[in-house]
Amino acid sequence: MGLDEGTFAQTEYAPDVVATNARLGALVREMGWPPDSAQAFRAQARERLADLSPGGVLPRSPLAREITVPLPDGSMRARVLDAPTPTGLYLHVHGGGWVVGAADEQDSYLEDLVRGTGQTVVSLDYPLAPERRFPGLLDDCEAAARHLLDHAAQEFGVTAATLGGESSGANIALAVALRLRDRPAAVALRALNLCYGVYDLTLTPSAGSWDDARGGVLTTARMRWYAEQYVPDLADRLDPAASPLYARLAGLPPALLTVGTEDPLLDDTLFLYARLLAARSPVQLQVVPGAGHSFTMMPLSVSGPANAAVHRFLATALTT
């Protein structure tokens, strides 16, 4: 946990992490940029994700089931992974630059979270940009989270909850947490798990200077395109609901921020950590040497310890 000089010493990076960053960077360059359309890129990204999975298919958890969450105007699907004796409810918001991704694309990761924390996990299958943009996409996620928290006891048998996400999912999760702080739901959030999130859509220095040669799955060009799909108007990207780095951050539940040193969104996490400290909101920081974007979803030597730290944090939050 935390930072020191050794965190950024490249000679200490694990060989499998370095190799994976290079391999994923090569794969990203092969795909080309920009895509013909968001819809075509969405299909391509899901196909590539399946190709990278064991046996060439996305893993499917036997714990998983689908539910429909009512919204003020319509509904949202969600994927539930039930804990045998749930200690709480973990609301999950998947990543994918607001454009790609789905609730069924990380079953193994979420199954580990169920085992590691004892919580039932509900992953929101929220509508994607550009078909559903800011603030509508965020409004939908808030409404779904609020319904699940208001009905947590009846539908899941729990009276405690936590919230988290990865990348753009961390952006949404933090924005939803800020709204729940200002207008609480029936069940309060005990903790936030924010993994390599994007918190400034105008791009922090690391996000704005990451070219294709750096490796990994995310680049500056991709970040700019993702932001354009979600929030087309540049002025709106300074809205604290879109870029939570600019929000008033006091009064949030305890947060754990996780990021790798080889992630374009490193500065987003470091800046948010400093702002949360200044706001006197409880926060812990986990910076993983050598890790790139989305590393917690990959079978790497650094992923198990990082995810275990997340599980301990979330489990502890439910007992304090």
Short mmCIF file of N, CA, C and O in Angstrom, two decimals, residues 73 77 87 108 160 209 211 231 294:
data_model
loop_
_atom_site.label_atom_id
_atom_site.label_comp_id
_atom_site.label_asym_id
_atom_site.label_seq_id
_atom_site.Cartn_x
_atom_site.Cartn_y
_atom_site.Cartn_z
N ASP A 73 -37.92 5.60 -15.73
CA ASP A 73 -38.35 5.56 -17.13
C ASP A 73 -37.71 4.35 -17.79
O ASP A 73 -36.66 4.44 -18.40
N ARG A 77 -31.05 -4.11 -16.96
CA ARG A 77 -30.68 -5.47 -16.58
C ARG A 77 -29.46 -5.42 -15.66
O ARG A 77 -28.66 -4.49 -15.69
N THR A 87 -23.02 -11.23 3.44
CA THR A 87 -22.73 -10.26 4.49
C THR A 87 -23.10 -8.85 4.07
O THR A 87 -23.12 -7.93 4.90
N SER A 108 -15.46 -14.31 -13.65
CA SER A 108 -14.43 -14.88 -12.78
C SER A 108 -13.97 -13.87 -11.73
O SER A 108 -13.80 -14.20 -10.55
N ALA A 160 -26.34 -3.97 4.55
CA ALA A 160 -25.10 -3.23 4.36
C ALA A 160 -24.70 -3.35 2.89
O ALA A 160 -25.01 -4.35 2.23
N SER A 209 -0.71 12.06 -22.27
CA SER A 209 0.62 11.93 -22.91
C SER A 209 1.04 10.47 -23.07
O SER A 209 2.21 10.15 -22.99
N ASP A 211 1.28 7.54 -25.51
CA ASP A 211 1.18 7.14 -26.91
C ASP A 211 1.18 5.61 -27.04
O ASP A 211 1.35 4.87 -26.07
N VAL A 231 -19.30 12.35 -23.27
CA VAL A 231 -19.59 13.77 -23.03
C VAL A 231 -19.08 14.56 -24.24
O VAL A 231 -17.94 15.02 -24.25
N SER A 294 -6.43 -2.21 -16.41
CA SER A 294 -7.26 -3.42 -16.34
C SER A 294 -6.52 -4.63 -15.78
O SER A 294 -6.99 -5.76 -15.91
#
